[in-house]
Amino acid sequence: SPTFYLPLFYKITFCSGRCTAALLLVLSAVPIAYLISLERAVPSTHVIYYHSSGFLRECAKWDDVGRRFLVSFMDGGGIGEVVIRDSDSDDSEVLEEVILIKDVDIAGNASAGIVIDRDRNRLLVAIGDMVGNKYSALAAYDLSTWHRIFLTELSGHSKEISFADDVAFDA
């Protein structure tokens, strides 16, 4: 029977494709295994666990006066709070997120960055359209009543891409 010899580079190319796939599989498994081990490990610092009413949370800010975390919702917009219990309560207790603001004027947009303006007793919220990047706004809410103080559209009526992601202010 005849024997065929392929050039050496041909064998390397065939082998390297399979070897590359196997190598990529092993290399991708290592970081995933590391992340899983980090998630299952006991944290070295104090951790607060809470049940969320949604999936995506962009920002969390500590409200020292209200002894709570205020969180912004990426999925549909809004603001929630996670109230911290007294220090003598059980650390393994899972806290609940309570929805404070679901504004119909910004429905369908994401509430991204938030900042507490303590001097004016208000919460500033950056709002943006995550899908189309066609709407951006800044809203302010009273920290006592949660009534909206103002809603200012930043994107205008242009067709340019716009997404308000964070808030900063100079007191």
mmCIF file of the C-alpha atoms, coordinates in Angstrom:
data_MODEL
# 
_entry.id   MODEL 
# 
loop_
_atom_site.group_PDB 
_atom_site.id 
_atom_site.type_symbol 
_atom_site.label_atom_id 
_atom_site.label_alt_id 
_atom_site.label_comp_id 
_atom_site.label_asym_id 
_atom_site.label_entity_id 
_atom_site.label_seq_id 
_atom_site.pdbx_PDB_ins_code 
_atom_site.Cartn_x 
_atom_site.Cartn_y 
_atom_site.Cartn_z 
_atom_site.occupancy 
_atom_site.B_iso_or_equiv 
_atom_site.pdbx_formal_charge 
_atom_site.auth_seq_id 
_atom_site.auth_comp_id 
_atom_site.auth_asym_id 
_atom_site.auth_atom_id 
_atom_site.pdbx_PDB_model_num 
ATOM 1   C CA . SER A 1 1   ? 0.000   0.000  0.000  1.00 0.00 ? 1   SER A CA 1 
ATOM 2   C CA . PRO A 1 2   ? 1.297   3.478  -0.769 1.00 0.00 ? 2   PRO A CA 1 
ATOM 3   C CA . THR A 1 3   ? 2.449   5.723  2.060  1.00 0.00 ? 3   THR A CA 1 
ATOM 4   C CA . PHE A 1 4   ? 1.712   9.425  1.923  1.00 0.00 ? 4   PHE A CA 1 
ATOM 5   C CA . TYR A 1 5   ? 3.821   11.922 3.792  1.00 0.00 ? 5   TYR A CA 1 
ATOM 6   C CA . LEU A 1 6   ? 2.394   15.326 4.502  1.00 0.00 ? 6   LEU A CA 1 
ATOM 7   C CA . PRO A 1 7   ? 4.702   18.280 4.897  1.00 0.00 ? 7   PRO A CA 1 
ATOM 8   C CA . LEU A 1 8   ? 5.661   18.975 8.499  1.00 0.00 ? 8   LEU A CA 1 
ATOM 9   C CA . PHE A 1 9   ? 3.879   22.347 8.685  1.00 0.00 ? 9   PHE A CA 1 
ATOM 10  C CA . TYR A 1 10  ? 0.609   20.665 7.678  1.00 0.00 ? 10  TYR A CA 1 
ATOM 11  C CA . LYS A 1 11  ? 0.724   18.369 10.700 1.00 0.00 ? 11  LYS A CA 1 
ATOM 12  C CA . ILE A 1 12  ? 1.542   21.262 12.996 1.00 0.00 ? 12  ILE A CA 1 
ATOM 13  C CA . THR A 1 13  ? -1.398  23.298 11.692 1.00 0.00 ? 13  THR A CA 1 
ATOM 14  C CA . PHE A 1 14  ? -3.837  20.420 12.226 1.00 0.00 ? 14  PHE A CA 1 
ATOM 15  C CA . CYS A 1 15  ? -2.457  19.662 15.653 1.00 0.00 ? 15  CYS A CA 1 
ATOM 16  C CA . SER A 1 16  ? -2.250  23.291 16.725 1.00 0.00 ? 16  SER A CA 1 
ATOM 17  C CA . GLY A 1 17  ? -5.943  23.880 16.019 1.00 0.00 ? 17  GLY A CA 1 
ATOM 18  C CA . ARG A 1 18  ? -6.982  21.065 18.319 1.00 0.00 ? 18  ARG A CA 1 
ATOM 19  C CA . CYS A 1 19  ? -4.271  21.918 20.824 1.00 0.00 ? 19  CYS A CA 1 
ATOM 20  C CA . THR A 1 20  ? -5.273  25.572 20.786 1.00 0.00 ? 20  THR A CA 1 
ATOM 21  C CA . ALA A 1 21  ? -8.901  24.686 21.468 1.00 0.00 ? 21  ALA A CA 1 
ATOM 22  C CA . ALA A 1 22  ? -7.899  22.434 24.359 1.00 0.00 ? 22  ALA A CA 1 
ATOM 23  C CA . LEU A 1 23  ? -5.533  25.065 25.721 1.00 0.00 ? 23  LEU A CA 1 
ATOM 24  C CA . LEU A 1 24  ? -8.226  27.776 25.560 1.00 0.00 ? 24  LEU A CA 1 
ATOM 25  C CA . LEU A 1 25  ? -10.655 25.486 27.348 1.00 0.00 ? 25  LEU A CA 1 
ATOM 26  C CA . VAL A 1 26  ? -8.180  24.850 30.167 1.00 0.00 ? 26  VAL A CA 1 
ATOM 27  C CA . LEU A 1 27  ? -7.160  28.514 30.385 1.00 0.00 ? 27  LEU A CA 1 
ATOM 28  C CA . SER A 1 28  ? -10.778 29.682 30.594 1.00 0.00 ? 28  SER A CA 1 
ATOM 29  C CA . ALA A 1 29  ? -11.625 27.065 33.225 1.00 0.00 ? 29  ALA A CA 1 
ATOM 30  C CA . VAL A 1 30  ? -8.919  28.285 35.608 1.00 0.00 ? 30  VAL A CA 1 
ATOM 31  C CA . PRO A 1 31  ? -10.290 31.843 36.154 1.00 0.00 ? 31  PRO A CA 1 
ATOM 32  C CA . ILE A 1 32  ? -13.854 30.540 36.360 1.00 0.00 ? 32  ILE A CA 1 
ATOM 33  C CA . ALA A 1 33  ? -12.844 28.031 39.031 1.00 0.00 ? 33  ALA A CA 1 
ATOM 34  C CA . TYR A 1 34  ? -11.036 30.806 40.904 1.00 0.00 ? 34  TYR A CA 1 
ATOM 35  C CA . LEU A 1 35  ? -14.111 33.068 40.811 1.00 0.00 ? 35  LEU A CA 1 
ATOM 36  C CA . ILE A 1 36  ? -16.318 30.243 42.058 1.00 0.00 ? 36  ILE A CA 1 
ATOM 37  C CA . SER A 1 37  ? -13.925 29.586 44.942 1.00 0.00 ? 37  SER A CA 1 
ATOM 38  C CA . LEU A 1 38  ? -13.982 33.293 45.858 1.00 0.00 ? 38  LEU A CA 1 
ATOM 39  C CA . GLU A 1 39  ? -17.782 33.347 45.849 1.00 0.00 ? 39  GLU A CA 1 
ATOM 40  C CA . ARG A 1 40  ? -17.993 30.285 48.110 1.00 0.00 ? 40  ARG A CA 1 
ATOM 41  C CA . ALA A 1 41  ? -15.317 31.442 50.556 1.00 0.00 ? 41  ALA A CA 1 
ATOM 42  C CA . VAL A 1 42  ? -16.216 33.019 53.879 1.00 0.00 ? 42  VAL A CA 1 
ATOM 43  C CA . PRO A 1 43  ? -15.647 36.789 53.548 1.00 0.00 ? 43  PRO A CA 1 
ATOM 44  C CA . SER A 1 44  ? -12.830 38.274 55.603 1.00 0.00 ? 44  SER A CA 1 
ATOM 45  C CA . THR A 1 45  ? -14.812 41.467 56.301 1.00 0.00 ? 45  THR A CA 1 
ATOM 46  C CA . HIS A 1 46  ? -18.377 42.223 57.335 1.00 0.00 ? 46  HIS A CA 1 
ATOM 47  C CA . VAL A 1 47  ? -20.828 41.554 54.498 1.00 0.00 ? 47  VAL A CA 1 
ATOM 48  C CA . ILE A 1 48  ? -24.464 42.626 54.285 1.00 0.00 ? 48  ILE A CA 1 
ATOM 49  C CA . TYR A 1 49  ? -26.743 40.245 52.416 1.00 0.00 ? 49  TYR A CA 1 
ATOM 50  C CA . TYR A 1 50  ? -30.095 41.419 51.066 1.00 0.00 ? 50  TYR A CA 1 
ATOM 51  C CA . HIS A 1 51  ? -32.866 40.213 48.771 1.00 0.00 ? 51  HIS A CA 1 
ATOM 52  C CA . SER A 1 52  ? -33.350 42.479 45.805 1.00 0.00 ? 52  SER A CA 1 
ATOM 53  C CA . SER A 1 53  ? -36.567 43.162 43.940 1.00 0.00 ? 53  SER A CA 1 
ATOM 54  C CA . GLY A 1 54  ? -34.669 43.086 40.644 1.00 0.00 ? 54  GLY A CA 1 
ATOM 55  C CA . PHE A 1 55  ? -31.503 41.920 38.968 1.00 0.00 ? 55  PHE A CA 1 
ATOM 56  C CA . LEU A 1 56  ? -29.325 44.901 38.026 1.00 0.00 ? 56  LEU A CA 1 
ATOM 57  C CA . ARG A 1 57  ? -28.164 47.492 40.549 1.00 0.00 ? 57  ARG A CA 1 
ATOM 58  C CA . GLU A 1 58  ? -25.835 50.260 39.369 1.00 0.00 ? 58  GLU A CA 1 
ATOM 59  C CA . CYS A 1 59  ? -25.033 52.285 42.455 1.00 0.00 ? 59  CYS A CA 1 
ATOM 60  C CA . ALA A 1 60  ? -25.339 52.129 46.241 1.00 0.00 ? 60  ALA A CA 1 
ATOM 61  C CA . LYS A 1 61  ? -24.773 55.063 48.595 1.00 0.00 ? 61  LYS A CA 1 
ATOM 62  C CA . TRP A 1 62  ? -24.767 55.061 52.388 1.00 0.00 ? 62  TRP A CA 1 
ATOM 63  C CA . ASP A 1 63  ? -27.291 57.443 53.965 1.00 0.00 ? 63  ASP A CA 1 
ATOM 64  C CA . ASP A 1 64  ? -25.867 58.023 57.450 1.00 0.00 ? 64  ASP A CA 1 
ATOM 65  C CA . VAL A 1 65  ? -28.897 59.944 58.722 1.00 0.00 ? 65  VAL A CA 1 
ATOM 66  C CA . GLY A 1 66  ? -31.366 57.269 57.613 1.00 0.00 ? 66  GLY A CA 1 
ATOM 67  C CA . ARG A 1 67  ? -28.964 54.386 58.472 1.00 0.00 ? 67  ARG A CA 1 
ATOM 68  C CA . ARG A 1 68  ? -29.623 52.755 55.124 1.00 0.00 ? 68  ARG A CA 1 
ATOM 69  C CA . PHE A 1 69  ? -28.162 52.094 51.712 1.00 0.00 ? 69  PHE A CA 1 
ATOM 70  C CA . LEU A 1 70  ? -29.896 53.753 48.770 1.00 0.00 ? 70  LEU A CA 1 
ATOM 71  C CA . VAL A 1 71  ? -29.597 51.743 45.541 1.00 0.00 ? 71  VAL A CA 1 
ATOM 72  C CA . SER A 1 72  ? -30.374 52.657 41.933 1.00 0.00 ? 72  SER A CA 1 
ATOM 73  C CA . PHE A 1 73  ? -32.137 50.290 39.531 1.00 0.00 ? 73  PHE A CA 1 
ATOM 74  C CA . MET A 1 74  ? -30.775 49.671 36.041 1.00 0.00 ? 74  MET A CA 1 
ATOM 75  C CA . ASP A 1 75  ? -33.760 47.524 35.059 1.00 0.00 ? 75  ASP A CA 1 
ATOM 76  C CA . GLY A 1 76  ? -36.591 50.009 34.564 1.00 0.00 ? 76  GLY A CA 1 
ATOM 77  C CA . GLY A 1 77  ? -35.301 52.817 36.758 1.00 0.00 ? 77  GLY A CA 1 
ATOM 78  C CA . GLY A 1 78  ? -36.096 53.709 40.326 1.00 0.00 ? 78  GLY A CA 1 
ATOM 79  C CA . ILE A 1 79  ? -34.543 53.888 43.769 1.00 0.00 ? 79  ILE A CA 1 
ATOM 80  C CA . GLY A 1 80  ? -34.666 51.421 46.637 1.00 0.00 ? 80  GLY A CA 1 
ATOM 81  C CA . GLU A 1 81  ? -33.412 51.249 50.192 1.00 0.00 ? 81  GLU A CA 1 
ATOM 82  C CA . VAL A 1 82  ? -31.826 48.574 52.340 1.00 0.00 ? 82  VAL A CA 1 
ATOM 83  C CA . VAL A 1 83  ? -32.274 49.510 55.994 1.00 0.00 ? 83  VAL A CA 1 
ATOM 84  C CA . ILE A 1 84  ? -29.553 48.280 58.331 1.00 0.00 ? 84  ILE A CA 1 
ATOM 85  C CA . ARG A 1 85  ? -30.752 46.726 61.564 1.00 0.00 ? 85  ARG A CA 1 
ATOM 86  C CA . ASP A 1 86  ? -29.280 47.386 65.005 1.00 0.00 ? 86  ASP A CA 1 
ATOM 87  C CA . SER A 1 87  ? -25.762 46.149 65.679 1.00 0.00 ? 87  SER A CA 1 
ATOM 88  C CA . ASP A 1 88  ? -27.013 43.462 68.091 1.00 0.00 ? 88  ASP A CA 1 
ATOM 89  C CA . SER A 1 89  ? -28.986 41.674 65.362 1.00 0.00 ? 89  SER A CA 1 
ATOM 90  C CA . ASP A 1 90  ? -27.786 38.493 63.703 1.00 0.00 ? 90  ASP A CA 1 
ATOM 91  C CA . ASP A 1 91  ? -25.165 39.154 60.979 1.00 0.00 ? 91  ASP A CA 1 
ATOM 92  C CA . SER A 1 92  ? -26.383 36.221 58.898 1.00 0.00 ? 92  SER A CA 1 
ATOM 93  C CA . GLU A 1 93  ? -29.852 37.762 58.612 1.00 0.00 ? 93  GLU A CA 1 
ATOM 94  C CA . VAL A 1 94  ? -30.809 38.586 55.027 1.00 0.00 ? 94  VAL A CA 1 
ATOM 95  C CA . LEU A 1 95  ? -32.213 42.103 54.680 1.00 0.00 ? 95  LEU A CA 1 
ATOM 96  C CA . GLU A 1 96  ? -34.917 43.195 52.242 1.00 0.00 ? 96  GLU A CA 1 
ATOM 97  C CA . GLU A 1 97  ? -34.753 45.882 49.581 1.00 0.00 ? 97  GLU A CA 1 
ATOM 98  C CA . VAL A 1 98  ? -37.740 48.245 49.628 1.00 0.00 ? 98  VAL A CA 1 
ATOM 99  C CA . ILE A 1 99  ? -38.708 50.231 46.527 1.00 0.00 ? 99  ILE A CA 1 
ATOM 100 C CA . LEU A 1 100 ? -38.923 53.964 47.273 1.00 0.00 ? 100 LEU A CA 1 
ATOM 101 C CA . ILE A 1 101 ? -39.227 55.546 43.817 1.00 0.00 ? 101 ILE A CA 1 
ATOM 102 C CA . LYS A 1 102 ? -40.745 54.238 40.582 1.00 0.00 ? 102 LYS A CA 1 
ATOM 103 C CA . ASP A 1 103 ? -41.286 57.390 38.518 1.00 0.00 ? 103 ASP A CA 1 
ATOM 104 C CA . VAL A 1 104 ? -43.619 56.972 35.524 1.00 0.00 ? 104 VAL A CA 1 
ATOM 105 C CA . ASP A 1 105 ? -41.943 59.856 33.678 1.00 0.00 ? 105 ASP A CA 1 
ATOM 106 C CA . ILE A 1 106 ? -38.684 57.899 33.451 1.00 0.00 ? 106 ILE A CA 1 
ATOM 107 C CA . ALA A 1 107 ? -40.126 54.395 33.077 1.00 0.00 ? 107 ALA A CA 1 
ATOM 108 C CA . GLY A 1 108 ? -38.033 52.192 30.818 1.00 0.00 ? 108 GLY A CA 1 
ATOM 109 C CA . ASN A 1 109 ? -34.849 54.129 31.519 1.00 0.00 ? 109 ASN A CA 1 
ATOM 110 C CA . ALA A 1 110 ? -32.083 53.215 33.935 1.00 0.00 ? 110 ALA A CA 1 
ATOM 111 C CA . SER A 1 111 ? -31.383 55.038 37.166 1.00 0.00 ? 111 SER A CA 1 
ATOM 112 C CA . ALA A 1 112 ? -27.607 54.974 37.097 1.00 0.00 ? 112 ALA A CA 1 
ATOM 113 C CA . GLY A 1 113 ? -25.499 57.108 39.417 1.00 0.00 ? 113 GLY A CA 1 
ATOM 114 C CA . ILE A 1 114 ? -26.878 58.642 42.588 1.00 0.00 ? 114 ILE A CA 1 
ATOM 115 C CA . VAL A 1 115 ? -25.517 61.101 45.137 1.00 0.00 ? 115 VAL A CA 1 
ATOM 116 C CA . ILE A 1 116 ? -26.963 62.383 48.409 1.00 0.00 ? 116 ILE A CA 1 
ATOM 117 C CA . ASP A 1 117 ? -27.046 66.177 48.754 1.00 0.00 ? 117 ASP A CA 1 
ATOM 118 C CA . ARG A 1 118 ? -27.400 66.406 52.532 1.00 0.00 ? 118 ARG A CA 1 
ATOM 119 C CA . ASP A 1 119 ? -27.395 70.249 52.664 1.00 0.00 ? 119 ASP A CA 1 
ATOM 120 C CA . ARG A 1 120 ? -30.491 70.409 50.459 1.00 0.00 ? 120 ARG A CA 1 
ATOM 121 C CA . ASN A 1 121 ? -32.011 67.136 51.771 1.00 0.00 ? 121 ASN A CA 1 
ATOM 122 C CA . ARG A 1 122 ? -32.262 65.639 48.296 1.00 0.00 ? 122 ARG A CA 1 
ATOM 123 C CA . LEU A 1 123 ? -31.092 62.707 46.227 1.00 0.00 ? 123 LEU A CA 1 
ATOM 124 C CA . LEU A 1 124 ? -29.697 63.427 42.751 1.00 0.00 ? 124 LEU A CA 1 
ATOM 125 C CA . VAL A 1 125 ? -30.192 60.664 40.184 1.00 0.00 ? 125 VAL A CA 1 
ATOM 126 C CA . ALA A 1 126 ? -28.616 60.283 36.730 1.00 0.00 ? 126 ALA A CA 1 
ATOM 127 C CA . ILE A 1 127 ? -31.101 58.694 34.328 1.00 0.00 ? 127 ILE A CA 1 
ATOM 128 C CA . GLY A 1 128 ? -30.357 57.225 30.913 1.00 0.00 ? 128 GLY A CA 1 
ATOM 129 C CA . ASP A 1 129 ? -31.653 55.003 28.144 1.00 0.00 ? 129 ASP A CA 1 
ATOM 130 C CA . MET A 1 130 ? -29.488 51.863 28.317 1.00 0.00 ? 130 MET A CA 1 
ATOM 131 C CA . VAL A 1 131 ? -30.734 50.312 25.093 1.00 0.00 ? 131 VAL A CA 1 
ATOM 132 C CA . GLY A 1 132 ? -30.807 53.160 22.583 1.00 0.00 ? 132 GLY A CA 1 
ATOM 133 C CA . ASN A 1 133 ? -28.691 55.798 24.350 1.00 0.00 ? 133 ASN A CA 1 
ATOM 134 C CA . LYS A 1 134 ? -31.195 58.435 23.197 1.00 0.00 ? 134 LYS A CA 1 
ATOM 135 C CA . TYR A 1 135 ? -32.308 59.848 26.571 1.00 0.00 ? 135 TYR A CA 1 
ATOM 136 C CA . SER A 1 136 ? -30.417 61.336 29.506 1.00 0.00 ? 136 SER A CA 1 
ATOM 137 C CA . ALA A 1 137 ? -31.750 63.274 32.454 1.00 0.00 ? 137 ALA A CA 1 
ATOM 138 C CA . LEU A 1 138 ? -31.008 64.426 35.977 1.00 0.00 ? 138 LEU A CA 1 
ATOM 139 C CA . ALA A 1 139 ? -33.684 64.144 38.654 1.00 0.00 ? 139 ALA A CA 1 
ATOM 140 C CA . ALA A 1 140 ? -33.794 65.249 42.275 1.00 0.00 ? 140 ALA A CA 1 
ATOM 141 C CA . TYR A 1 141 ? -35.994 63.731 44.981 1.00 0.00 ? 141 TYR A CA 1 
ATOM 142 C CA . ASP A 1 142 ? -36.696 64.955 48.513 1.00 0.00 ? 142 ASP A CA 1 
ATOM 143 C CA . LEU A 1 143 ? -35.120 62.539 51.022 1.00 0.00 ? 143 LEU A CA 1 
ATOM 144 C CA . SER A 1 144 ? -38.012 62.932 53.486 1.00 0.00 ? 144 SER A CA 1 
ATOM 145 C CA . THR A 1 145 ? -41.062 62.615 51.232 1.00 0.00 ? 145 THR A CA 1 
ATOM 146 C CA . TRP A 1 146 ? -39.550 61.106 48.043 1.00 0.00 ? 146 TRP A CA 1 
ATOM 147 C CA . HIS A 1 147 ? -41.438 63.668 45.965 1.00 0.00 ? 147 HIS A CA 1 
ATOM 148 C CA . ARG A 1 148 ? -39.640 64.704 42.811 1.00 0.00 ? 148 ARG A CA 1 
ATOM 149 C CA . ILE A 1 149 ? -38.145 68.192 43.035 1.00 0.00 ? 149 ILE A CA 1 
ATOM 150 C CA . PHE A 1 150 ? -37.107 68.448 39.381 1.00 0.00 ? 150 PHE A CA 1 
ATOM 151 C CA . LEU A 1 151 ? -36.470 66.403 36.254 1.00 0.00 ? 151 LEU A CA 1 
ATOM 152 C CA . THR A 1 152 ? -34.111 67.985 33.722 1.00 0.00 ? 152 THR A CA 1 
ATOM 153 C CA . GLU A 1 153 ? -33.579 66.373 30.330 1.00 0.00 ? 153 GLU A CA 1 
ATOM 154 C CA . LEU A 1 154 ? -29.912 66.507 29.335 1.00 0.00 ? 154 LEU A CA 1 
ATOM 155 C CA . SER A 1 155 ? -30.084 64.843 25.929 1.00 0.00 ? 155 SER A CA 1 
ATOM 156 C CA . GLY A 1 156 ? -32.199 67.481 24.189 1.00 0.00 ? 156 GLY A CA 1 
ATOM 157 C CA . HIS A 1 157 ? -33.925 66.662 20.934 1.00 0.00 ? 157 HIS A CA 1 
ATOM 158 C CA . SER A 1 158 ? -30.829 65.766 18.939 1.00 0.00 ? 158 SER A CA 1 
ATOM 159 C CA . LYS A 1 159 ? -30.193 62.328 17.500 1.00 0.00 ? 159 LYS A CA 1 
ATOM 160 C CA . GLU A 1 160 ? -26.782 62.058 19.151 1.00 0.00 ? 160 GLU A CA 1 
ATOM 161 C CA . ILE A 1 161 ? -25.933 59.224 21.507 1.00 0.00 ? 161 ILE A CA 1 
ATOM 162 C CA . SER A 1 162 ? -26.403 60.278 25.112 1.00 0.00 ? 162 SER A CA 1 
ATOM 163 C CA . PHE A 1 163 ? -26.273 58.394 28.419 1.00 0.00 ? 163 PHE A CA 1 
ATOM 164 C CA . ALA A 1 164 ? -26.056 59.985 31.875 1.00 0.00 ? 164 ALA A CA 1 
ATOM 165 C CA . ASP A 1 165 ? -24.126 57.529 34.018 1.00 0.00 ? 165 ASP A CA 1 
ATOM 166 C CA . ASP A 1 166 ? -23.015 59.343 37.155 1.00 0.00 ? 166 ASP A CA 1 
ATOM 167 C CA . VAL A 1 167 ? -23.592 62.456 39.248 1.00 0.00 ? 167 VAL A CA 1 
ATOM 168 C CA . ALA A 1 168 ? -21.198 64.821 40.997 1.00 0.00 ? 168 ALA A CA 1 
ATOM 169 C CA . PHE A 1 169 ? -21.914 68.172 42.581 1.00 0.00 ? 169 PHE A CA 1 
ATOM 170 C CA . ASP A 1 170 ? -19.953 70.884 44.298 1.00 0.00 ? 170 ASP A CA 1 
ATOM 171 C CA . ALA A 1 171 ? -21.400 71.768 47.678 1.00 0.00 ? 171 ALA A CA 1 
# 
